Coordinates of C-alpha atoms in Angstrom, one line a residue:
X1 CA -47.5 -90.0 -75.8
X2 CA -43.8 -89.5 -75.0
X3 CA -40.9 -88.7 -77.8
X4 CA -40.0 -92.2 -79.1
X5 CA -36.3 -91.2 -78.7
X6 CA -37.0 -91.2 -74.5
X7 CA -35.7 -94.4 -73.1
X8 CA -37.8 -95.4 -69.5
X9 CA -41.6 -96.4 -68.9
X10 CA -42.7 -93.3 -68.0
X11 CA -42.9 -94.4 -64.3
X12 CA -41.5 -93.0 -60.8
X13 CA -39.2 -96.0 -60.6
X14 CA -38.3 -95.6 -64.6
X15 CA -39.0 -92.2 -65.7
X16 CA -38.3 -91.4 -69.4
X17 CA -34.9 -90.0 -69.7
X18 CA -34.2 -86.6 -71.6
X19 CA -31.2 -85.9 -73.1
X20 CA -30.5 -83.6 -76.3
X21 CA -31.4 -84.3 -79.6
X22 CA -28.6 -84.3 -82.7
X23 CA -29.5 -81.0 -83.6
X24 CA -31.6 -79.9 -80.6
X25 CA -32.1 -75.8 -81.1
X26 CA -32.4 -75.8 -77.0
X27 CA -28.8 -76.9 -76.9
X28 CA -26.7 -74.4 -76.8
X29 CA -23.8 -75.9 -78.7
X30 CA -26.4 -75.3 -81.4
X31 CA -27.4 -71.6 -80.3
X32 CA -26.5 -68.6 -83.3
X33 CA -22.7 -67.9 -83.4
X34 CA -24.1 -64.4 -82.6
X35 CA -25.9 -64.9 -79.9
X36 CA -22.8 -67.0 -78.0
X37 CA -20.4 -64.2 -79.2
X38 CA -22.4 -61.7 -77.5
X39 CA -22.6 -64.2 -74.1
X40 CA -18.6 -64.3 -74.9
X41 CA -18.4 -60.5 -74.9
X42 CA -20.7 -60.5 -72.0
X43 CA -18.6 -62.7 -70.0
X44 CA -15.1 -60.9 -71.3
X45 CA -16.5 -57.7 -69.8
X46 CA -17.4 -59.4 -66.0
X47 CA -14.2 -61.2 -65.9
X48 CA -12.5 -57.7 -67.0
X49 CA -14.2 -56.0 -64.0
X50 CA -13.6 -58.3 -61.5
X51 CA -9.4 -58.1 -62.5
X52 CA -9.6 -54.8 -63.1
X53 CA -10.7 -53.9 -59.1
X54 CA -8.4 -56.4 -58.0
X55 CA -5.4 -53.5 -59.3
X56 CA -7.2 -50.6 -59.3
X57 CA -6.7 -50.3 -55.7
X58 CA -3.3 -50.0 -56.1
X59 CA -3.0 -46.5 -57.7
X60 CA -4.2 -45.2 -54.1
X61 CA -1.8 -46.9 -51.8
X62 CA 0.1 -44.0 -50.7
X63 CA -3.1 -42.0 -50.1
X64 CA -4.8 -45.0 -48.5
X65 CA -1.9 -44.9 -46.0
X66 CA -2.1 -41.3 -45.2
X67 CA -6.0 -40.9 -45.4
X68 CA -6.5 -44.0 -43.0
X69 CA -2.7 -43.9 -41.0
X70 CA -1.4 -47.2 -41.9
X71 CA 1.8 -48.6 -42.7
X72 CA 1.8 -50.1 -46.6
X73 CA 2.0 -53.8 -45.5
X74 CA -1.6 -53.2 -43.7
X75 CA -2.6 -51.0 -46.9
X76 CA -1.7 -53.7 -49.0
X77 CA -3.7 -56.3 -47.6
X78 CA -6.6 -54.6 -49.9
X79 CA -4.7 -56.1 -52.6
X80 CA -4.0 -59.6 -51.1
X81 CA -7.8 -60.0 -49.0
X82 CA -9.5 -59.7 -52.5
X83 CA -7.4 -62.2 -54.2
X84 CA -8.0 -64.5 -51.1
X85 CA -11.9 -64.3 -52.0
X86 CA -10.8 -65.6 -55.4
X87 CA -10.0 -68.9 -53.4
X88 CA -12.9 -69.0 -51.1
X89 CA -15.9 -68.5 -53.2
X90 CA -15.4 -71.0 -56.5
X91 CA -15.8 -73.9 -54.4
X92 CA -19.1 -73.0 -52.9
X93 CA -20.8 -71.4 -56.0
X94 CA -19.3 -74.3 -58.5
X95 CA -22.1 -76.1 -56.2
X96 CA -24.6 -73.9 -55.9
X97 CA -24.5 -73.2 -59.9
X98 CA -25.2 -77.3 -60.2
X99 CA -28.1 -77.0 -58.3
X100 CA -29.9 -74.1 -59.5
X101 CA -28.1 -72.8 -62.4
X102 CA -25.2 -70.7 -63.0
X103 CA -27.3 -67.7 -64.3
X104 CA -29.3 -67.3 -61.4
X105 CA -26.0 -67.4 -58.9
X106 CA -24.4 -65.2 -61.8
X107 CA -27.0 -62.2 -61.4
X108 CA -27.0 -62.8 -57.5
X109 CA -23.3 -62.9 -56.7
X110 CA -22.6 -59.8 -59.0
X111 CA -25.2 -58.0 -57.9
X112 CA -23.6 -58.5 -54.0
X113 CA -20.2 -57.8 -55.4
X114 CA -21.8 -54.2 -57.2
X115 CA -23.1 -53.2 -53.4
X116 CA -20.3 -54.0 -51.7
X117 CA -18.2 -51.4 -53.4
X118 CA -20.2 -49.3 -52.2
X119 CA -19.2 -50.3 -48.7
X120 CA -15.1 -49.0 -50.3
X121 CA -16.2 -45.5 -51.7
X122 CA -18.5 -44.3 -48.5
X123 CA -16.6 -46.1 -45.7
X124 CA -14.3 -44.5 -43.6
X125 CA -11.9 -46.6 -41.2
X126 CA -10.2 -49.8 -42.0
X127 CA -12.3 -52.1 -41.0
X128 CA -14.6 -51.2 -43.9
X129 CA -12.1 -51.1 -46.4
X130 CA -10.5 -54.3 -45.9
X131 CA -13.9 -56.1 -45.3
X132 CA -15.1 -54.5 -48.5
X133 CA -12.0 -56.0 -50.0
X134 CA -12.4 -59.4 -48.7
X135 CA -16.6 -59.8 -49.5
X136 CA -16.1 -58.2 -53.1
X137 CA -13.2 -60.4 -53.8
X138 CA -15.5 -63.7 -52.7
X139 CA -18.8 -62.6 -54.7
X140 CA -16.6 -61.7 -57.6
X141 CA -14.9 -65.1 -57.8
X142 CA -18.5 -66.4 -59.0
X143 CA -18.6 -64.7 -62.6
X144 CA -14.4 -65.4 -62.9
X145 CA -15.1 -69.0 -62.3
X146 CA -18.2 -69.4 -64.2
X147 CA -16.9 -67.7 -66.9
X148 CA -15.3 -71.4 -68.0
X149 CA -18.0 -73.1 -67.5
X150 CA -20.3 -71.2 -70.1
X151 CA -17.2 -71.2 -72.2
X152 CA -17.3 -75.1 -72.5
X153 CA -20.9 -75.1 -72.2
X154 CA -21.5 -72.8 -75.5
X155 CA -18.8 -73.6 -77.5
X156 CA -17.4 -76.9 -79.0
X157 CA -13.9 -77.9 -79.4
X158 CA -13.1 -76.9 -82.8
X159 CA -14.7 -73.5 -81.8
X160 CA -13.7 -73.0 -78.2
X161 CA -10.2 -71.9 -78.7
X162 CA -10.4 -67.8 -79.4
X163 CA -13.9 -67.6 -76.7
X164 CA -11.1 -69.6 -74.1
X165 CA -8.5 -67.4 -74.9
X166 CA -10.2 -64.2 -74.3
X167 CA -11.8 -66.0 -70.9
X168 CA -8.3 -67.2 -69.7
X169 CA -6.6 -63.8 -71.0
X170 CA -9.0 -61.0 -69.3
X171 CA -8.2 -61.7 -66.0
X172 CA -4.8 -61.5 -66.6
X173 CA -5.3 -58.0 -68.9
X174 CA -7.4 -56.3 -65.9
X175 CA -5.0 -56.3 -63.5
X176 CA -2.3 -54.7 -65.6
X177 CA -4.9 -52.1 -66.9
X178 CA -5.7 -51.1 -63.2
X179 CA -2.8 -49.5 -61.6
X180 CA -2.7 -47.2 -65.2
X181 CA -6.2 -46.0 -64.5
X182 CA -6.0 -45.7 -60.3
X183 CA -2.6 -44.1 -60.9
X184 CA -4.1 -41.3 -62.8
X185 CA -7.4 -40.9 -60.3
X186 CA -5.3 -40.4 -57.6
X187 CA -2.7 -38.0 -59.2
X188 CA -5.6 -35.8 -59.8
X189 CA -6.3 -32.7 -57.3
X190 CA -10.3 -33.2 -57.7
X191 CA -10.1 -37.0 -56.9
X192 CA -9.1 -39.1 -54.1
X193 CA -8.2 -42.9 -54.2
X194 CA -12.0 -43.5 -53.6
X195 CA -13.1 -42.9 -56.6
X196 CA -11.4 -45.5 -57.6
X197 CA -14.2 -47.4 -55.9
X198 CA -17.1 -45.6 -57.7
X199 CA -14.7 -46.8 -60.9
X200 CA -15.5 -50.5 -59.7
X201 CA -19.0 -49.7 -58.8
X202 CA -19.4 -48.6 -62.4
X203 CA -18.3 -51.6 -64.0
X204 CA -19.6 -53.8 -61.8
X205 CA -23.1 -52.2 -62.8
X206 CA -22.7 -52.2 -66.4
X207 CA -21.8 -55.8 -66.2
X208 CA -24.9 -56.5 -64.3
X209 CA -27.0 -55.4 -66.2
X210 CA -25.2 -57.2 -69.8
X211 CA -25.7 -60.3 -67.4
X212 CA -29.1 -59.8 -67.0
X213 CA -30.1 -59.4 -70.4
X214 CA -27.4 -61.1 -72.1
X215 CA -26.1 -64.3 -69.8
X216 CA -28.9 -67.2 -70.1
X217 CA -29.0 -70.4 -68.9
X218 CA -26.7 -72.6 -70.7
X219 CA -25.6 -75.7 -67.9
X220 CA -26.9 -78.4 -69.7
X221 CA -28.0 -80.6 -66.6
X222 CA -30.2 -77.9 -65.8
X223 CA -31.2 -77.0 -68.6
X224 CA -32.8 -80.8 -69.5
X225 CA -33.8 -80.8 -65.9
X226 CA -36.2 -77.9 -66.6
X227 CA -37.4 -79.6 -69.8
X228 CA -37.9 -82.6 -67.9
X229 CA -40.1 -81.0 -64.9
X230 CA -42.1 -79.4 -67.8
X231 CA -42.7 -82.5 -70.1
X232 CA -43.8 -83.8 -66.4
X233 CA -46.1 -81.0 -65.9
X234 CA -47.7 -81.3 -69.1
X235 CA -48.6 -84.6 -68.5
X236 CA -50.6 -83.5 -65.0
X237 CA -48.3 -85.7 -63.2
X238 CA -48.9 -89.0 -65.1
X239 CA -45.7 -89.4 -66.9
X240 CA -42.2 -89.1 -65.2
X241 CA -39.8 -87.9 -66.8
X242 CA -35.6 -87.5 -65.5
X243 CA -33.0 -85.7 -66.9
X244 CA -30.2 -87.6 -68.1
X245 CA -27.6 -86.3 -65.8
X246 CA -29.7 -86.2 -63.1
X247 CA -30.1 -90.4 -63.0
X248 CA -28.7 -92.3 -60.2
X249 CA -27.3 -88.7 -58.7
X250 CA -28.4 -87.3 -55.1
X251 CA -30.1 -84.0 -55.3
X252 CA -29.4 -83.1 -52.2
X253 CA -27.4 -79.9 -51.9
X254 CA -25.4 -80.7 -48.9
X255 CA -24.1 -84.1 -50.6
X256 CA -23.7 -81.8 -54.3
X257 CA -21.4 -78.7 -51.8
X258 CA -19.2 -81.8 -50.2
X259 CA -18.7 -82.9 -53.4
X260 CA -17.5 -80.0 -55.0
X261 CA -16.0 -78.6 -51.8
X262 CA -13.8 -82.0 -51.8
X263 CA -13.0 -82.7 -55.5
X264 CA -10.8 -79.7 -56.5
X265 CA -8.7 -81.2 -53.5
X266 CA -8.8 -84.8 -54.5
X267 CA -8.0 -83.8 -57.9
X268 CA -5.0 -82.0 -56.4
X269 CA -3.8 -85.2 -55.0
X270 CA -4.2 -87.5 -57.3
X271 CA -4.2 -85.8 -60.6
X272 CA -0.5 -85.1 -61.5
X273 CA -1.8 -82.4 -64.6
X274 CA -3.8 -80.3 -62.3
X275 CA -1.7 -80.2 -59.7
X276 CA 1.7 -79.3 -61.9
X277 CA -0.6 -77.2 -63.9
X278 CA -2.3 -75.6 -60.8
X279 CA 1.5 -75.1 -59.7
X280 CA 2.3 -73.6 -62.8
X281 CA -0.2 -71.3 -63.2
X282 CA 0.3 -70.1 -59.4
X283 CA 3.5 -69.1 -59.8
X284 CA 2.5 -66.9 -62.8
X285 CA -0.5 -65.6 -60.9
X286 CA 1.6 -64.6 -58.0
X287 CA 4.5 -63.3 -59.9
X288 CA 2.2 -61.0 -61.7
X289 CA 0.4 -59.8 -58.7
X290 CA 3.8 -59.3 -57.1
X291 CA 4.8 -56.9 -59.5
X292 CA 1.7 -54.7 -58.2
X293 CA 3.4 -53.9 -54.8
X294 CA 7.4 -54.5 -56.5
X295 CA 6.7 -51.6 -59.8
X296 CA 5.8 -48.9 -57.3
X297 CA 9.3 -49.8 -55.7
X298 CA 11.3 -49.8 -58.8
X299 CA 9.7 -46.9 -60.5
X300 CA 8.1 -44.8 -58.2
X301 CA 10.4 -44.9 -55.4
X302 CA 14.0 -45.5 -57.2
X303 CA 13.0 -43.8 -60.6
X304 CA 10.9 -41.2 -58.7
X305 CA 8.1 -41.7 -61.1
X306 CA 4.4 -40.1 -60.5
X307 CA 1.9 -42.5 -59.7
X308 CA 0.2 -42.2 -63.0
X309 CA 3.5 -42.7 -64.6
X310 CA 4.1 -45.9 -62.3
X311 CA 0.8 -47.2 -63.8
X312 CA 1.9 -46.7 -67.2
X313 CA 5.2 -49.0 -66.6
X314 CA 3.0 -52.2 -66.9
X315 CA 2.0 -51.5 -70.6
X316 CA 5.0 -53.6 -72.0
X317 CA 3.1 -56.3 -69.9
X318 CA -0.5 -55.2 -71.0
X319 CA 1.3 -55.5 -74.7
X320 CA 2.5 -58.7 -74.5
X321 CA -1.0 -60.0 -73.2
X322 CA -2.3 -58.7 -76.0
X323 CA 0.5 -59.8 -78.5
X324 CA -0.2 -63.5 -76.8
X325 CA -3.8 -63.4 -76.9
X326 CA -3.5 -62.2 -80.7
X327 CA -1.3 -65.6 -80.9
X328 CA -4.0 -68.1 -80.2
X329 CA -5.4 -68.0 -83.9
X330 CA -2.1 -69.8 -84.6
X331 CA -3.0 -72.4 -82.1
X332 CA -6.4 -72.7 -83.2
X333 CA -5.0 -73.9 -86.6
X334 CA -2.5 -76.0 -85.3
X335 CA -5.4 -77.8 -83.7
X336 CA -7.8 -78.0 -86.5
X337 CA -5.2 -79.8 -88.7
X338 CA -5.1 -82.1 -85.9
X339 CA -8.5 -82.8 -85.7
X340 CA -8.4 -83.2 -89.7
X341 CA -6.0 -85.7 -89.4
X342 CA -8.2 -87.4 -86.6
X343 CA -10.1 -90.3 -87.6
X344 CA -13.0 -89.3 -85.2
X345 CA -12.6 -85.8 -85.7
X346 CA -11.5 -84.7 -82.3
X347 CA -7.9 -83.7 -81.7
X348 CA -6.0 -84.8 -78.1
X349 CA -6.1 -82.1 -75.5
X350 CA -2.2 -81.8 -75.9
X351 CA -2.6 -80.8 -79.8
X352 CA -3.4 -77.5 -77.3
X353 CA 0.1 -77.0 -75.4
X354 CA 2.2 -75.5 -78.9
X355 CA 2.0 -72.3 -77.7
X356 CA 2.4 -73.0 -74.1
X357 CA 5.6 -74.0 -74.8
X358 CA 6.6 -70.7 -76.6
X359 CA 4.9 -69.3 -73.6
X360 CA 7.5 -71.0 -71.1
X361 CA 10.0 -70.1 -72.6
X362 CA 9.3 -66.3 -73.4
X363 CA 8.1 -65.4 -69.4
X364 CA 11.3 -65.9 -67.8
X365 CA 13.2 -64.2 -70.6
X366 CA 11.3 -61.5 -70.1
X367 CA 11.4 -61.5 -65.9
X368 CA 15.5 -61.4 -66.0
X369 CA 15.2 -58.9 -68.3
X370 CA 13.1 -56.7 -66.0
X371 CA 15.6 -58.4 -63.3
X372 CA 18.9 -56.7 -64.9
X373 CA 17.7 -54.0 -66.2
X374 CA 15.9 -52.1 -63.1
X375 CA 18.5 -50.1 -61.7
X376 CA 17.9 -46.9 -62.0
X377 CA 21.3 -46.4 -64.3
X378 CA 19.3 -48.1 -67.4
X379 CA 16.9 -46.0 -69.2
X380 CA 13.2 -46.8 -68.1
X381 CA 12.2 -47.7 -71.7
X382 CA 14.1 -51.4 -71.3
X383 CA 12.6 -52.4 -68.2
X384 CA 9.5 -51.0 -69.4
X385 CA 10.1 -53.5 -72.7
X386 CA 10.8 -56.3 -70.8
X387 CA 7.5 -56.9 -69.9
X388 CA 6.5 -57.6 -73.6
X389 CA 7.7 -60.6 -73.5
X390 CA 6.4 -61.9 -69.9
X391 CA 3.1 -60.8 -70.8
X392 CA 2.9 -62.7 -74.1
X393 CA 4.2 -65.9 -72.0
X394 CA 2.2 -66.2 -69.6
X395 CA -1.2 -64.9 -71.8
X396 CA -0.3 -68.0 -74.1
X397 CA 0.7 -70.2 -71.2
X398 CA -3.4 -69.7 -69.7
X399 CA -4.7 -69.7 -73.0
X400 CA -2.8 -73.3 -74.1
X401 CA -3.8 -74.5 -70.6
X402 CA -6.6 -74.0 -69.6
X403 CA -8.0 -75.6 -72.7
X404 CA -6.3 -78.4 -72.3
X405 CA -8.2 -78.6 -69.0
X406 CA -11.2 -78.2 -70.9
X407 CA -10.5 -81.0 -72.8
X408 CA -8.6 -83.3 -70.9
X409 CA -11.4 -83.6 -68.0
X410 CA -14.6 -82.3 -69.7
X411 CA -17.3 -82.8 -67.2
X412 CA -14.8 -82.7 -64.7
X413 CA -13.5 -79.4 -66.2
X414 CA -15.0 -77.3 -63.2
X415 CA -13.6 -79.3 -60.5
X416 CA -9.7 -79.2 -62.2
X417 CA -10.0 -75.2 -62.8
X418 CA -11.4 -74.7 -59.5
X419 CA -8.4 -76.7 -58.1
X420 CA -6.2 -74.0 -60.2
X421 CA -8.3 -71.0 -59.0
X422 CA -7.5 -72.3 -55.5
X423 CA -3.7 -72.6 -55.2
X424 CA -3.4 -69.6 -57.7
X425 CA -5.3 -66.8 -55.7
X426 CA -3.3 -68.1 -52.4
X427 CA -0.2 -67.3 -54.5
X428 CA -1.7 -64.1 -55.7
X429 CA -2.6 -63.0 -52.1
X430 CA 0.8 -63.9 -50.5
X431 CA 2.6 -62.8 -53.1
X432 CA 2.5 -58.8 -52.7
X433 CA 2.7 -59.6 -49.0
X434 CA 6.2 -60.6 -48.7
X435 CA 7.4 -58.9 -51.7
X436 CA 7.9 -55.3 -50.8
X437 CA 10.4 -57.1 -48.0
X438 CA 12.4 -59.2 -50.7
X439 CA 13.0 -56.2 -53.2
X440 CA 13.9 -53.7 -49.7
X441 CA 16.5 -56.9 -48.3
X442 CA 17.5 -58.6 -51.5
X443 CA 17.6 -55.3 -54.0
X444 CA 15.1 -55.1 -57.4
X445 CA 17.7 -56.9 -59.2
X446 CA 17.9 -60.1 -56.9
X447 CA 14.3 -59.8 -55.6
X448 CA 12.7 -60.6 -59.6
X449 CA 15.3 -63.0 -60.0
X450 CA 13.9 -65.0 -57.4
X451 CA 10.6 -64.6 -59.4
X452 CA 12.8 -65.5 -62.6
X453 CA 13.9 -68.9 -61.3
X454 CA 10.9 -70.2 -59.8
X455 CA 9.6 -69.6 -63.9
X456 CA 12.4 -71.1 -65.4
X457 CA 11.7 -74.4 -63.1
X458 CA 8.9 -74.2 -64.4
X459 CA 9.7 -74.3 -67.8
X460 CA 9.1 -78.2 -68.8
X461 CA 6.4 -78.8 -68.0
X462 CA 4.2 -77.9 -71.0
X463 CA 6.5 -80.0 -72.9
X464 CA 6.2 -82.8 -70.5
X465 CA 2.7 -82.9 -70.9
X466 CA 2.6 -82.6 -74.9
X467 CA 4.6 -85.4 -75.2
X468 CA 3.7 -87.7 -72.0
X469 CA 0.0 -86.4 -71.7
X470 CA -1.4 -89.1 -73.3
X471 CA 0.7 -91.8 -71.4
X472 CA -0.7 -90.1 -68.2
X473 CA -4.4 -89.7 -69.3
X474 CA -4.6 -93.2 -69.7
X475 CA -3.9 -93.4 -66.2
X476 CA -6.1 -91.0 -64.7
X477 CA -9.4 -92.1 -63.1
X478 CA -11.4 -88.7 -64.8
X479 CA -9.3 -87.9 -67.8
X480 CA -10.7 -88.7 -71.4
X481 CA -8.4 -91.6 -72.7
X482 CA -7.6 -92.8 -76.4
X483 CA -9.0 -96.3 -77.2
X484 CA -6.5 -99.2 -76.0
X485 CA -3.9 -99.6 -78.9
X486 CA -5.1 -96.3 -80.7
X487 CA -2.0 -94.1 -81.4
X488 CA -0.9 -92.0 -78.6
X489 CA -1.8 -88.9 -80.7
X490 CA -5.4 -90.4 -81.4
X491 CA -8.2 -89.1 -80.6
X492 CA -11.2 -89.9 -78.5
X493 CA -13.0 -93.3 -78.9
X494 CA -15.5 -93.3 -81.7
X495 CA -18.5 -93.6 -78.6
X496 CA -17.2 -90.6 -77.3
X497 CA -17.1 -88.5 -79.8
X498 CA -20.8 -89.7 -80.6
X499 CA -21.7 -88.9 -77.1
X500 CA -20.9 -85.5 -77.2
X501 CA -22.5 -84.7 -80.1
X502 CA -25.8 -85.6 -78.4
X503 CA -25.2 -84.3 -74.9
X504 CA -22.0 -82.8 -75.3
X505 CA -22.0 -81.0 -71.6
X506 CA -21.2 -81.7 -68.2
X507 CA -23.0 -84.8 -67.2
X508 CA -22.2 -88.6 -65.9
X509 CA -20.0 -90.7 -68.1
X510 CA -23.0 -92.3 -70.6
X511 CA -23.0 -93.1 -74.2
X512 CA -26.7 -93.0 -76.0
X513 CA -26.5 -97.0 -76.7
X514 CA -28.7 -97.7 -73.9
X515 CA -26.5 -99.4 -72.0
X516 CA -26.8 -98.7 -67.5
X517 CA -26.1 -95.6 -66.4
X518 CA -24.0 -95.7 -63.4
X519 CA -22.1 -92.9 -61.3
X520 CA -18.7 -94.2 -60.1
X521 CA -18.8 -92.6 -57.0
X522 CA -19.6 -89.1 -55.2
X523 CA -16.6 -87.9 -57.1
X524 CA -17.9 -88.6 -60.5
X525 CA -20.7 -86.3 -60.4
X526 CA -21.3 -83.9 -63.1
X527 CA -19.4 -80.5 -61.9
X528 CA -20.5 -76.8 -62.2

C-alpha cells in the first residue's frame, strides 16, 4: 500500500512520486533551530578556514623569498594560485554534490584539502609550495561553495538572513584575520613561515572532523531520492517509486557536470543581476585581496612596520566586517515588515538590498580615505581607521547580495553564486599580481585610488536593482516573478509560495496541483 498523498501507479513507466510532506520531520526546513545552528556554526568555521589560509601565507612572504630565493612576484603567486582554485573547483563539485550529495563531497574534498597542507609545511622547493597552493585552494573551494547551498537548504526566508550573513561574511573576515596571525608566527625566533602551514593543517582538521559529525545530508533532491530507493526496497521491487526532482531529469553525470559546468556561464550572459552582481562583488573581492600584497608596501616598507605590526593594520577592516555583519539584524527586520505587509507572506528579493546600498556607499569612502591618508607624514592610526568603513561596506554589500541571489533564483541559486565565485576569485588572483607594480609606478596614494574609482562606479547598482529588480525579474527566463498585474513590490504568486512550503528546495519548477511536470531544458535542472 503506498501513502495516498504519492501521485503515480506504482509502475516503471509511472512510479509514485515523493515529495515532502507539510510538516515532514525529514525536511530539514523543519529540522530543531538547534540542530541547524550548530550545521551553521559548523559551516562558519570551514568557510573561516579556508579564508583564513588564503592570508595566512602572507605573514611569511619575505621569509618565503629568502628561504626558497625568489623574487616577491613569484612568492606571491602562493596568494593568487589558491584563489585561482576558488574558480576551478565550484563548477565541478556543484555537480558532483547533485549527484551524490553534498556531504559526502564535503567530508571528501576537506579531507584532500587537510593533506595537502601537509604537502606546504614538509616541502621544500617551489614546486611544492605553489602546487600545494593551487590543489588546497581547488579542494577548499568545495565547503566555500557549499556553504550556500546548506544555507538555503536549512533555512527559510524569513530565517535565512543572520545564517547568510555569517556565510557571506566569513570569507571575507578570514582573510583579514590571516596576515595578523602569520605576521606574528613569522616574527617569532622559534618559528618559521611554515608553521604557518601546520596553522592551516590545524583548522582544516578540526573542521573535518565538525563536518563529520555535525554536517548531514540536507540537498533535498537527494535526500527524497534516498527515501524513494528505500520505499522501493521495501516493497522487494514491486512498487516504483521517483523522487520528485528526479522526474523527467537525466541521471547521468556527464549530462548533470555539462550542465553545471555551462550554466554559471549562461547565466553570465544572459542574466544582467548576476553578471552586474558578479562584477560587483569582483571588484570587492579583488580590492580586498589586493590590499594583502599593497599593506606590506604602505606599512611595512614606507612606515617600517614589523611584520606582526603590518598584520595588525587590517583590524580597522576586520572591524568594520564585524560592525557590517552586526548590521544585518536591521535588515532582517526591514524584511520581515515586508513580508508582513505581503499578502502571501513572502517579501521580493530586493526588500534585501537596504543595506547594500549603505554598503556602496560606505566602501569607497573608506578606500579614499586609506588613499589620502597613506603617506607616511599622517599618523598610522587614520589609515588604520579607514578601513572601518570599507570593511562594513563591503560585509553589508555580500550579506544584502547574496541573499538576494538566494531569493531571486532559488533552485537556480547554485548556478548564479557559482557564476559570482568564478569572476570573483579571477579578480582575487590577478589582483595582488599587478598590484605591488601600481602602488611602486603610480605611488600608495594614486595606486588605491584606482581601487577607489573602480568602487565608486560601482556604486548604483544596488539601487538599480531595488528599484528596477522587479521590472528585470519579470524578464528573466530563471528568476522568480510577481503574478502579472501584482504590484511591483508584491510578492511571489500564491502557488509559489504553496510550493515551497511543501518542497521548498532545489528542484524543477512544479507546484503540488498535479499538473505535468516538465524540465524546460538542460539548463533548468535543479542545481547543487
Amino acid at each position: 500500500m503506498h501513502p495516498p498523498h504519492y501521485s503515480g501507479c506504482g509502475t516503471p513507466h509511472h512510479p509514485y512520486v515523493v515529495h515532502w510532506d507539510l510538516h515532514d520531520p525529514h525536511n530539514p526546513y523543519n529540522w530543531p533551530r538547534l540542530h541547524k545552528w550548530l550545521i551553521t556554526a559548523q559551516l562558519a568555521l570551514t568557510t573561516f578556514t579556508v579564508s583564513f589560509s588564503s592570508s595566512v601565507y602572507s605573514g611569511g612572504l619575505v621569509d618565503t623569498m629568502r628561504d626558497l630565493h625568489v623574487s616577491s612576484d613569484i612568492a606571491i603567486l602562493g596568494i593568487s594560485l589558491y584563489v585561482l582554485g576558488f574558480a576551478l573547483g565550484p563548477l565541478i563539485f556543484a555537480s558532483m554534490g547533485e549527484m551524490f550529495g553534498r556531504r559526502v563531497v564535503f567530508l571528501v574534498t576537506l579531507s584532500l584539502y587537510t593533506v595537502f597542507q601537509l604537502q606546504g609545511a614538509l616541502g621544500r622547493n617551489l614546486g611544492a609550495l605553489l602546487s600545494c597552493r593551487l590543489l588546497t585552494g581547488i579542494f577548499g573551494s568545495s565547503p566555500l561553495t557549499n556553504a550556500g547551498g546548506v544555507v538555503s537548504d536549512i533555512w527559510n526566508f524569513r530565517e535565512r538572513g543572520l545564517a547568510s550573513a555569517i556565510y557571506s561574511t566569513v570569507p571575507f573576515l578570514g582573510p583579514v584575520i590571516g596576515p595578523i596571525v602569520g605576521g606574528f608566527v613569522v616574527q617569532n625566533p622559534h618559528l618559521s613561515w611554515r608553521f604557518n602551514f601546520w596553522l592551516m593543517f590545524t583548522f582544516a582538521g578540526l573542521s573535518l572532523i565538525a563536518g563529520y559529525f555535525w554536517a548531514p545530508e540536507t540537498y533535498a533532491p537527494v535526500l527524497l531520492r534516498w527515501r524513494a530507493e528505500k520505499l522501493s526496497r521495501a516493497s522487494n521491487g514491486t512498487i516504483h517509486y521517483i523522487s520528485v526532482h528526479d522526474v523527467q531529469q537525466s541521471r547521468s553525470f556527464a549530462k548533470v557536470m555539462r550542465t553545471n559546468l555551462c550554466r554559471p556561464f549562461i547565466f553570465l550572459v544572459t542574466e544582467p543581476i548576476v553578471l552586474l552582481l558578479a562584477i560587483y562583488v569582483s571588484i570587492l573581492y579583488g580590492t580586498l585581496y589586493a590590499l594583502f600584497s599593497g599593506f606590506p608596501i604602505v606599512f611595512q616598507d614606507h612606515r617600517h612596520f614589523t611584520p606582526g605590526e603590518g598584520g595588525l593594520a587590517f583590524l580597522g577592516v576586520g572591524i568594520g566586517i564585524t560592525c557590517g555583519t552586526a548590521s544585518q539584524t536591521i535588515q532582517n527586520r526591514i524584511y520581515w515588515k515586508s513580508m508582513d505587509k505581503s499578502s502571501t507572506g513572502r517579501a521580493p528579493p530586493e526588500a534585501r538590498l537596504h543595506m547594500a546600498i549603505l554598503g556602496a556607499v560606505l566602501a569607497p569612502i573608506g578606500l579614499w580615505w586609506f588613499a589620502w591618508t597613506s603617506r607616511p607624514s599622517i599618523h598610522w592610526i587614520v589609515p588604520i581607521l579607514a578601513g572601518i568603513p570599507f570593511g562594513t561596506g563591503i560585509s553589508q554589500i555580500l550579506q544584502s547580495l547574496t541573499t538576494y541571489l538566494m531569493d531571486t533564483y532559488n533552485i537556480y541559486f547554485a548556478s548564479a553564486i557559482a557564476a559570482t565565485v568564478v569572476l570573483r576569485s579571477i579578480c582575487g588572483a590577478a589582483f595582488p599580481l599587478f598590484s605591488p607594480s601600481m602602488f611602486n609606478a603610480l605611488g600608495d596614494e594614486w595606486a588605491m585610488s584606482v581601487f577607489a574609482c573602480l568602487s565608486t562606479a560601482c556604486m548604483p547598482i544596488p539601487l538599480l536593482f531595488w528599484k528596477y529588480g522587479w521590472w528585470i525579474r519579470q524578464r528573466s527566463r530563471f528568476a522568480f516573478k510577481e503574478l502579472p498585474g501584482s504590484e511591483p513590490n508584491a510578492s511571489f504568486s500564491s502557488t509559489m509560495y504553496e510550493r515551497d512550503l511543501v518542497t521548498p528546495t532545489s528542484g524543477p519548477a512544479i507546484t503540488m496541483h498535479k499538473k505535468t511536470l516538465t524540465i524546460e531544458s538542460v539548463l533548468s535542472s535543479p542545481a547543487g
